[in-house]
CSV table of C-alpha atoms and ligand atoms in Angstrom, one decimal:
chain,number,residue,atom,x,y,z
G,156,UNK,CA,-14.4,-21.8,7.3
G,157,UNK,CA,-11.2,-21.6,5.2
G,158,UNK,CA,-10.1,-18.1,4.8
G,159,UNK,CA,-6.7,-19.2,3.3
G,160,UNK,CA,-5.3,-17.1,0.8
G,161,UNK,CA,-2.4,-17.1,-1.9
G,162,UNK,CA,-0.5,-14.0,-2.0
G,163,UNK,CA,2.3,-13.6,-4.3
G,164,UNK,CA,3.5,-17.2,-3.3
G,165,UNK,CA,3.1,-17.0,0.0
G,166,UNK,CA,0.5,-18.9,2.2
G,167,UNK,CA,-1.6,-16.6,4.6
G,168,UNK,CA,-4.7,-17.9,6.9
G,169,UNK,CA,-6.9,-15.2,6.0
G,170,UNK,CA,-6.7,-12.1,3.2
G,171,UNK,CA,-6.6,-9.4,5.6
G,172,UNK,CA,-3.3,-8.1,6.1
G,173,UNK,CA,-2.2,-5.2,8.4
G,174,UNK,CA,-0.2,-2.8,6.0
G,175,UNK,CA,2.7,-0.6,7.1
G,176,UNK,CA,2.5,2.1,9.8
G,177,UNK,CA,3.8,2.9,13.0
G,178,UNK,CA,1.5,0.2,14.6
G,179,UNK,CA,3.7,-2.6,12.8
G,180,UNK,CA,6.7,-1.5,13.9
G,181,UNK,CA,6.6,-2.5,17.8
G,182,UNK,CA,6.7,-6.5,18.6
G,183,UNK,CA,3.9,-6.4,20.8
G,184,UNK,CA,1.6,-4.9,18.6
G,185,UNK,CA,3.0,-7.1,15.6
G,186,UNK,CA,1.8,-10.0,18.0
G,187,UNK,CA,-1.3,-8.5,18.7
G,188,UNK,CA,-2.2,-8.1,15.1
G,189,UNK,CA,-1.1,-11.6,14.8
G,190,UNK,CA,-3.5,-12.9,17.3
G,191,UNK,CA,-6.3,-10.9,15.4
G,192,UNK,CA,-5.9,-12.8,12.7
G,193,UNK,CA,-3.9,-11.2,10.6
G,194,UNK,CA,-2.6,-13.1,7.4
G,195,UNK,CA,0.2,-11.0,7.4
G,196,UNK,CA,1.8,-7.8,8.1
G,197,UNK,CA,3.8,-5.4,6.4
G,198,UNK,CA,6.4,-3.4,8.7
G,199,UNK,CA,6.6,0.6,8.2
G,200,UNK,CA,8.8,1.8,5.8
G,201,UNK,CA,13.0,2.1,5.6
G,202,UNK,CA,13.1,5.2,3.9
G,203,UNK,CA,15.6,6.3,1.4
G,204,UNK,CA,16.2,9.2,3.4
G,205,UNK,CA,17.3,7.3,6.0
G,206,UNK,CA,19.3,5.3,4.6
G,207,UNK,CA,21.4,8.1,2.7
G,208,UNK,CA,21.5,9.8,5.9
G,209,UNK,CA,23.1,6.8,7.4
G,210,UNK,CA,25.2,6.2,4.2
G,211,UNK,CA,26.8,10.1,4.3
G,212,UNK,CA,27.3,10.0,8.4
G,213,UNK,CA,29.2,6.7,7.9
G,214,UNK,CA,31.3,8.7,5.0
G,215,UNK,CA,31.7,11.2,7.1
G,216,UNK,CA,32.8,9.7,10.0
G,217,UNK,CA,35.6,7.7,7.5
G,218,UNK,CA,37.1,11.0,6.4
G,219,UNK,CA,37.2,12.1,10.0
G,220,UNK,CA,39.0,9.1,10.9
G,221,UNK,CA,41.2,9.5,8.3
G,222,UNK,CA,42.1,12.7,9.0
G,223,UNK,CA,42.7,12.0,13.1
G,224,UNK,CA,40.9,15.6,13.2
G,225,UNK,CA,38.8,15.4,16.7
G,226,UNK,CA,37.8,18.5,16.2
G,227,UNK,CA,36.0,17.7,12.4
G,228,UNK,CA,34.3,15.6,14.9
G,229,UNK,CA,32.0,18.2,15.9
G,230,UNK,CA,31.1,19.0,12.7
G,231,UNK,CA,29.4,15.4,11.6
G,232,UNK,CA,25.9,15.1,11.8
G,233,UNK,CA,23.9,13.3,14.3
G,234,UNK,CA,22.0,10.2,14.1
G,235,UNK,CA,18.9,11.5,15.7
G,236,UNK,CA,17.4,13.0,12.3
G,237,UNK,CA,15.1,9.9,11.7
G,238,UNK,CA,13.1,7.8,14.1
G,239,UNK,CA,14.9,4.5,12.7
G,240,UNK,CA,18.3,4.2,11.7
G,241,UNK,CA,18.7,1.5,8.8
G,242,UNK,CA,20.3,-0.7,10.8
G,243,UNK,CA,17.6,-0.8,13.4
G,244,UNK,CA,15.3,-1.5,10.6
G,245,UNK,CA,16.9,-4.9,9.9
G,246,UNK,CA,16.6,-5.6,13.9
G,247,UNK,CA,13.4,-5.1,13.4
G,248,UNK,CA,13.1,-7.3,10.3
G,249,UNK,CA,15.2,-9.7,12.0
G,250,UNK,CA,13.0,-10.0,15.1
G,251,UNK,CA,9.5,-10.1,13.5
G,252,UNK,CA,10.2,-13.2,11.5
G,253,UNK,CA,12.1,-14.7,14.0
G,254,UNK,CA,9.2,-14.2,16.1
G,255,UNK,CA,6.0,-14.5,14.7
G,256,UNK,CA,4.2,-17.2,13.0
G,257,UNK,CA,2.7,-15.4,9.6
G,258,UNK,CA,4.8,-13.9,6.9
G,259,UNK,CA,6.9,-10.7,7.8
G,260,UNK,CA,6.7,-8.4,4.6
G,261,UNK,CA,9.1,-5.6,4.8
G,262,UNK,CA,9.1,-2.4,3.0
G,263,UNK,CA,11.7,-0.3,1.1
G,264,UNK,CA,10.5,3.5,0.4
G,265,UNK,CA,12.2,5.4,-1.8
G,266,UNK,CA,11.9,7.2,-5.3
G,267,UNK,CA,14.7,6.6,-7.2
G,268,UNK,CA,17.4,3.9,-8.4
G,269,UNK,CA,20.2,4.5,-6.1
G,270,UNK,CA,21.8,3.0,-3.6
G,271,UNK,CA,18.9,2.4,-1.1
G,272,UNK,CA,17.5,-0.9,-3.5
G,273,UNK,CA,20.9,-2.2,-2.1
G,274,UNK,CA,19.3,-2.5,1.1
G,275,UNK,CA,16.4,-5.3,-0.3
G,276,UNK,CA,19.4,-7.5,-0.1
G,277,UNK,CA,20.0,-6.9,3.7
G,278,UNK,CA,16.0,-7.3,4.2
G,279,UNK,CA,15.9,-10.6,2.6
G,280,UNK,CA,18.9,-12.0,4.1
G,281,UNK,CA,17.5,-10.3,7.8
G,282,UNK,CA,14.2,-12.8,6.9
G,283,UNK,CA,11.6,-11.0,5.4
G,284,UNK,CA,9.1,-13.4,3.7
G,285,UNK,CA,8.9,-10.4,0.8
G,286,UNK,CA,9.5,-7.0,0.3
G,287,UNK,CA,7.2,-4.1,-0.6
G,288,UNK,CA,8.3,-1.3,-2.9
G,289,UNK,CA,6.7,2.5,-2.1
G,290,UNK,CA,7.4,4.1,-4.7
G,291,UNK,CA,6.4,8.0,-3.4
G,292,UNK,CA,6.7,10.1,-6.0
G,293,UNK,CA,5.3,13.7,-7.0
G,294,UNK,CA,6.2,14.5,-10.6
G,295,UNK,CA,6.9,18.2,-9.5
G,296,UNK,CA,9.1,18.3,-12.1
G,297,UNK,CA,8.0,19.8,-15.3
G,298,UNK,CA,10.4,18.4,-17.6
G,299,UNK,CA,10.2,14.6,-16.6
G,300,UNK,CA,6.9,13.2,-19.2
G,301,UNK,CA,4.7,10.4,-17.7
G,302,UNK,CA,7.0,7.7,-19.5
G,303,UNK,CA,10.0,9.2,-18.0
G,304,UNK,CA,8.0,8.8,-14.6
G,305,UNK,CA,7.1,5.5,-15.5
G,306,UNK,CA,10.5,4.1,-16.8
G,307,UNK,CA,11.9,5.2,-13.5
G,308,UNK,CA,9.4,2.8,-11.5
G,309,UNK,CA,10.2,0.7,-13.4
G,310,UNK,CA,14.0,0.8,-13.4
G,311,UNK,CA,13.7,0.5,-9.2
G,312,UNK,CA,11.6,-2.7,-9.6
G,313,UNK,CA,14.1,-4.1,-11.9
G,314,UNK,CA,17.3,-3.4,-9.5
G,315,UNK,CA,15.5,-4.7,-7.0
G,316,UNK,CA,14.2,-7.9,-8.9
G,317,UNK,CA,18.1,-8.7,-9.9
G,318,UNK,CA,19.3,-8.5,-6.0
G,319,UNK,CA,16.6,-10.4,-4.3
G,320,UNK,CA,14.7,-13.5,-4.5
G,321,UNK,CA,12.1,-12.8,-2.1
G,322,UNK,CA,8.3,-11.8,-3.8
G,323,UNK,CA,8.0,-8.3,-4.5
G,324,UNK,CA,5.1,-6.4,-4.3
G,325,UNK,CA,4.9,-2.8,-5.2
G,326,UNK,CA,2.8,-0.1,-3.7
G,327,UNK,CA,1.6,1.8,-6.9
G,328,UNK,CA,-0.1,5.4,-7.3
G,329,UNK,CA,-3.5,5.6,-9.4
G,330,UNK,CA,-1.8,9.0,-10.9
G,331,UNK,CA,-0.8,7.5,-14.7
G,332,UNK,CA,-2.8,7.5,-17.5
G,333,UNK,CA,-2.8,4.0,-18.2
G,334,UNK,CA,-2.8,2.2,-15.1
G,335,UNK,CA,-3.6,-0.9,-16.7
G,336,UNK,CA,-1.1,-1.3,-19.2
G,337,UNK,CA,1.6,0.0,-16.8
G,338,UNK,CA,0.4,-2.3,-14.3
G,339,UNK,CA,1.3,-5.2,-17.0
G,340,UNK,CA,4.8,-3.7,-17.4
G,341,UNK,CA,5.3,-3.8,-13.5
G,342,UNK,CA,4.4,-7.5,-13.3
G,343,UNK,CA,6.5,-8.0,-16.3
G,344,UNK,CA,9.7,-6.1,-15.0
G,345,UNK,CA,9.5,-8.9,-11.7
G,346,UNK,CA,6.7,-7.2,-9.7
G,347,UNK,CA,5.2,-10.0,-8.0
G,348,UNK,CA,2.0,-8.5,-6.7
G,349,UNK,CA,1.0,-4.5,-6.6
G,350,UNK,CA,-1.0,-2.8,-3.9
G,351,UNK,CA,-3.8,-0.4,-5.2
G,352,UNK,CA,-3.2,2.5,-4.0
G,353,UNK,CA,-0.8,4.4,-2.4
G,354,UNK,CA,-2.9,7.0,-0.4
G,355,UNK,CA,-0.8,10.5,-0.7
G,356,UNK,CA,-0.8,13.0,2.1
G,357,UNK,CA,-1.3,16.2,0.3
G,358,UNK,CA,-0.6,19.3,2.2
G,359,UNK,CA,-3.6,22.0,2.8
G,360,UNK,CA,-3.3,26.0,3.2
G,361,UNK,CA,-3.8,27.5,6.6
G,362,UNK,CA,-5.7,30.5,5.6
G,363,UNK,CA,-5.3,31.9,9.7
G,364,UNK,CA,-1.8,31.4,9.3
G,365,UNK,CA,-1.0,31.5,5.9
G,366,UNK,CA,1.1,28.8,5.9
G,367,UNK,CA,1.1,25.3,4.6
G,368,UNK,CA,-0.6,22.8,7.0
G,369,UNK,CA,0.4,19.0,6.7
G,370,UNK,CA,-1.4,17.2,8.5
G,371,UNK,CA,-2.4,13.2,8.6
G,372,UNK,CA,-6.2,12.5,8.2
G,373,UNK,CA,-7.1,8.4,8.4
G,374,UNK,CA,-8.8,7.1,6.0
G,375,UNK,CA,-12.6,6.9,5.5
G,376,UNK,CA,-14.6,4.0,3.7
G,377,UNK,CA,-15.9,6.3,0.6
G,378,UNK,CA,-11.9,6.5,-0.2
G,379,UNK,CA,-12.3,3.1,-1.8
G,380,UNK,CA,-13.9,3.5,-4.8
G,381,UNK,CA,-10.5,4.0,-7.3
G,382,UNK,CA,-8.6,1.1,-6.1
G,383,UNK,CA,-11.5,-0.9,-6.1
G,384,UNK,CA,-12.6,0.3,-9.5
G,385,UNK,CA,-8.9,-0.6,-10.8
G,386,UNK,CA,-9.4,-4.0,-8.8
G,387,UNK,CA,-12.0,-5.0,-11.0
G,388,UNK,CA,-10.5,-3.8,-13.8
G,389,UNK,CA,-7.2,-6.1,-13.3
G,390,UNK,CA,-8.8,-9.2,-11.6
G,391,UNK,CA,-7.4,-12.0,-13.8
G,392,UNK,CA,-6.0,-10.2,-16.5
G,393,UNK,CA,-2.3,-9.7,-14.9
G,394,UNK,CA,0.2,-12.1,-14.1
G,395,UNK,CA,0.4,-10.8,-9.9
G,396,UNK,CA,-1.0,-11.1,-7.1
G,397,UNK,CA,-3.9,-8.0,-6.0
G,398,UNK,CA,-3.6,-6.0,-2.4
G,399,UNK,CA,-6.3,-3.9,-1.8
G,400,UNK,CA,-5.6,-0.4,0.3
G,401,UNK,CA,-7.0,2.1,0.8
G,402,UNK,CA,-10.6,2.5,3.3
G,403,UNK,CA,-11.0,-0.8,4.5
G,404,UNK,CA,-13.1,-0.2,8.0
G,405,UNK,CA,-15.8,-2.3,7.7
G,406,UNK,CA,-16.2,-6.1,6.9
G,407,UNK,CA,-18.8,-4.9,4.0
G,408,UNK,CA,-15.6,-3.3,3.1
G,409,UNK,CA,-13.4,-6.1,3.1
G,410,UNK,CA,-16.0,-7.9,1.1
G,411,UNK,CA,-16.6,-5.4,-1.7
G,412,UNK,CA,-12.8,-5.6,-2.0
G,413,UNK,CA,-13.1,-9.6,-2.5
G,414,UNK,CA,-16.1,-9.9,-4.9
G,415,UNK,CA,-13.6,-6.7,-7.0
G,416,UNK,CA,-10.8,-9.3,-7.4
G,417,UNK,CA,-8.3,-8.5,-4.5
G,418,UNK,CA,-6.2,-11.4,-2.9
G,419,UNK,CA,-5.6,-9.8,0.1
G,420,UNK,CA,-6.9,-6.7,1.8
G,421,UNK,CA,-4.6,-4.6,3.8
G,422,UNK,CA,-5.4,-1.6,6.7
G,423,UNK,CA,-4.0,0.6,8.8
G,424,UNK,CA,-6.5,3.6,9.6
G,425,UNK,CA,-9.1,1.0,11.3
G,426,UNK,CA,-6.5,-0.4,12.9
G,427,UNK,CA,-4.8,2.8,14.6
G,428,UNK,CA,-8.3,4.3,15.4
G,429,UNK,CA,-9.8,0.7,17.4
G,430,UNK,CA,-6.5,-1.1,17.8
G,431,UNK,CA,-5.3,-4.4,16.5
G,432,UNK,CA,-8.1,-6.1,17.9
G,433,UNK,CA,-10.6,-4.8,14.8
G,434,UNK,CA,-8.6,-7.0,12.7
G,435,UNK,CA,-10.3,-10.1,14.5
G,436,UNK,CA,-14.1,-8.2,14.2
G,437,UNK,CA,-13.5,-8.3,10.6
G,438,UNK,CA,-11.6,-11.7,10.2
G,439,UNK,CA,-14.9,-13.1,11.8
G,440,UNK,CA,-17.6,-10.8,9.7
G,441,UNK,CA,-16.0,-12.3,6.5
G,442,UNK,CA,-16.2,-16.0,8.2
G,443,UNK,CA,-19.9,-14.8,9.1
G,444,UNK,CA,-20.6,-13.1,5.7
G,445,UNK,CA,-19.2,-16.6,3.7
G,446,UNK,CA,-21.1,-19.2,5.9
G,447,UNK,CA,-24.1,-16.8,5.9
G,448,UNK,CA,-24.1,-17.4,1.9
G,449,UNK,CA,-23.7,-21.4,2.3
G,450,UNK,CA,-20.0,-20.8,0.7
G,451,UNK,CA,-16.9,-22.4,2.7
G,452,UNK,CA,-14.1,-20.6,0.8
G,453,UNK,CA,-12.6,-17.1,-1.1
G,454,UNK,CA,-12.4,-18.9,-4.5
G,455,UNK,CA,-16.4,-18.3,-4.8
G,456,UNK,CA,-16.4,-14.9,-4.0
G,457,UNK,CA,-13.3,-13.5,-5.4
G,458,UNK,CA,-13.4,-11.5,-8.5
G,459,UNK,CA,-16.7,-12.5,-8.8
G,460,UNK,CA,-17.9,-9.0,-9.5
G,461,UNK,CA,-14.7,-7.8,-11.6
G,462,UNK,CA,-15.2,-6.5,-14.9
G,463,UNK,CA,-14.6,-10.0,-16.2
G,464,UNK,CA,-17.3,-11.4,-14.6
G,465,UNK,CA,-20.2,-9.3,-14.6
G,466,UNK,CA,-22.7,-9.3,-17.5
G,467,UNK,CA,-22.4,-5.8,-17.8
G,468,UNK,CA,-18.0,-4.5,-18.0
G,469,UNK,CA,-19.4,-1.2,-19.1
G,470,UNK,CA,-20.4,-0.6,-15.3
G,471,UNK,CA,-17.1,-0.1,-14.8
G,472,UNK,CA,-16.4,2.3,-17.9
G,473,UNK,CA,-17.3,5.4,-19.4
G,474,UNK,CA,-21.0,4.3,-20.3
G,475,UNK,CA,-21.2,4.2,-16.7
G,476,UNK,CA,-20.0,7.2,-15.8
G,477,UNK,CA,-22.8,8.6,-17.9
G,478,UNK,CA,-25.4,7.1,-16.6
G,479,UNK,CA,-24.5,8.2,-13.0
G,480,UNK,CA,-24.2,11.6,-14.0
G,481,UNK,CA,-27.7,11.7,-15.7
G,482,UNK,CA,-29.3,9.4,-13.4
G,483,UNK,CA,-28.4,12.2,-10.3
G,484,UNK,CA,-32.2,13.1,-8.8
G,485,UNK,CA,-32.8,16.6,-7.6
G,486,UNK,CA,-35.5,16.7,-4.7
G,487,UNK,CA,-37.6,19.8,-5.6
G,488,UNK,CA,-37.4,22.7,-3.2
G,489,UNK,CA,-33.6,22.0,-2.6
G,490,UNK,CA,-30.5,22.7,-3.9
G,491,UNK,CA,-28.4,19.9,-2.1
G,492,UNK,CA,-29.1,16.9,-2.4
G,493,UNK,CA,-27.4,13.9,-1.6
G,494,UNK,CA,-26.5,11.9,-4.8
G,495,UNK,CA,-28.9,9.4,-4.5
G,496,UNK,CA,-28.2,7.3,-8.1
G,497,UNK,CA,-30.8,4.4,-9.0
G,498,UNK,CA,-29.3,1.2,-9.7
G,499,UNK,CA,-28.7,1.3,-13.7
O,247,FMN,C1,0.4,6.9,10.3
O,247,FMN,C2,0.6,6.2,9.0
O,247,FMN,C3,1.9,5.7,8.7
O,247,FMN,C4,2.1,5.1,7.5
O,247,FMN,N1,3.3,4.6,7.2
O,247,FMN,C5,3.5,4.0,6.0
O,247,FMN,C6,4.8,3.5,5.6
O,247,FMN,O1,5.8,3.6,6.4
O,247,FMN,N2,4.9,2.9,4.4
O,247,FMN,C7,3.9,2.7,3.6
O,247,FMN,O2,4.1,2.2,2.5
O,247,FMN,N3,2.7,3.2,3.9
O,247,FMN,C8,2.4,3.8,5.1
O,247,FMN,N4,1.2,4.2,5.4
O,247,FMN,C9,0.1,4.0,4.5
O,247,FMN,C10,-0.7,2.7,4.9
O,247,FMN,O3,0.1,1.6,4.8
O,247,FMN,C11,-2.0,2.5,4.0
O,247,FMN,O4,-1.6,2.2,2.7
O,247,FMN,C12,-2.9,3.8,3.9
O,247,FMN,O5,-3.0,4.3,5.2
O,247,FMN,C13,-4.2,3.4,3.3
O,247,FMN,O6,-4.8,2.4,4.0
O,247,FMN,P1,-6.0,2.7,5.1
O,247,FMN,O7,-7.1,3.4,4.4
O,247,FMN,O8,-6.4,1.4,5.7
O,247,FMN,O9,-5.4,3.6,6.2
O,247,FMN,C14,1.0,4.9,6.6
O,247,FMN,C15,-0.3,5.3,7.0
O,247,FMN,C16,-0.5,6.0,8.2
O,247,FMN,C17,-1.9,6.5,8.5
């Protein structure tokens, strides 16, 4: 079976690709996930809080020197605020390629143009095969408009485009109002592929406490649906490549992102909840899926149910979305029901 896959340039054995989180960042478990199957993996991501921190400790350790004051010192900050110094990141980046077979794709998170895009330089001479962009972003700022929100994406991906030669692949939110068209901007500003979507953490109320609770929930496979809607939408309309994230658990899952349009499919919430060796379950359920079908390859399956392709593009439009909601059976007797929805 040949699971080979294009990515943004790069060649990958198989689509499925372990996306960034603290099980990427350890050697053994990069090798594990290697062994799986993985086409490739992403490492977690250099912050640019961390790299400011670094920067300003750096600065501050200069004007010390300069000013032979031992006691100032006492006053500099320590390096313990963040797990990973940004130096340790590029050890990191440095070792992974050196050491593993499948492309190494680092990741740069930060949220605006500043000095942190200087650091894509250091990642791509450190040997990543390509560098992701998460661009995390709330617009909690009333006065920037959606186009000043956009404009600032895109300025990163353009500072980043002119200091590195490496494929770049950014990590885009579903929050705009025209996804599409700013998807086309991205690819045109030197986005070499985009990975639909970012999955923010959004903090919830303790009403015991009345504080604000953040905590991490994994991912689920019903979480799907908007990247895999946009998926469809994009499949062979935009010049760059497609990651899927976003609820892959299953290897129905990693199929119904396939037949959407995506070149590769990334996950982390599988992987953290039944280890590195799930990759290889669902490596071999596509394998077993594909040969079950009498097909040997991806070309036949992918984008084969994107909004090109089917007979029907409304099903992925409003007309849909109005046939759902008026095709919603009630059971008599009950007042919940679960949304069972014939097939229109
Ligand atoms: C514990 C944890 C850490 C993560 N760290 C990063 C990170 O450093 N950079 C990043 O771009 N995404 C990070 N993510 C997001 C994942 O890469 C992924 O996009 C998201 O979890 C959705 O995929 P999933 O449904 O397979 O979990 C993290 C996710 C989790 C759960």
């Amino acid at each position: 079976m040949d699971l080979s896959t294009n990515y943004m340039g790069l060649q990958l054995r198989s689509p499925l690709v372990a996306s960034a989180s603290p099980l990427t960042g350890e050697l053994p478990q990069l090798l594990a996930l290697q062994d799986a199957g993985a086409g490739a993996v992403v490492l977690p991501s250099l912050f640019a809080e961390q790299i400011e921190a670094e920067t300003r400790r750096h600065n501050a350790i200069s004007i010390a020197g300069a000013a032979s004051s031992p006691e100032a010192r006492s006053y500099l900050p320590e390096p313990d605020e963040y797990q990973l110094q940004a130096y340790q990141y590029l050890d990191l980046v440095r070792c992974a390629s050196s050491k593993l077979e499948i492309p190494v794709i680092a990741s740069l998170n930060g949220a605006t143009e500043a000095s942190w895009t200087d650091y894509a330089r250091q990642i791509e001479d450190a040997g990543a095969s390509a560098l992701e962009l998460n661009i995390y972003f709330i617009a909690s700022d009333l006065s920037l408009s959606g186009r000043d929100i956009e404009q600032r994406y895109l300025n990163i991906v353009h500072a980043v485009r002119q200091r590195v030669a490496i494929p770049i692949a950014v990590k885009l939110s579903p929050y705009f109002s025209a996804p599409g068209h700013f998807a086309l901007e991205l690819a045109a500003a030197g986005a070499n592929a985009l990975v639909l979507f970012n999955r923010f953490y959004q903090p919830d109320i303790d009403t015991a406490r009345l504080s604000i609770r953040n905590n991490l929930e994994l991912s689920r496979s019903s979480e799907m649906r908007l990247p895999l809607m946009w998926m469809a939408i994009l499949h062979g309309r935009i010049n760059a490549s497609l990651a899927a994230t976003t609820g892959v658990h299953t290897t129905d899952d990693v199929v119904q992102y396939l037949l959407a349009g995506a070149d590769v499919v990334m996950m982390t919430s599988a992987l953290l909840e039944h280890g590195p060796g799930h990759l290889r379950t669902l490596v071999d359920g596509l394998a077993a899926w594909l040969d079950s079908r009498d097909m040997h390859d991806l070309d036949r399956i992918r984008g084969m149910l994107s909004q090109r392709n089917i007979a029907r593009p409304e099903d992925y439009q409003r007309a849909n979305y109005i046939k759902i909601l008026q095709g919603y059976e009630t059971t008599p007797g009950r007042h919940a029901v679960p949304p069972t929805v014939r097939h229109l």
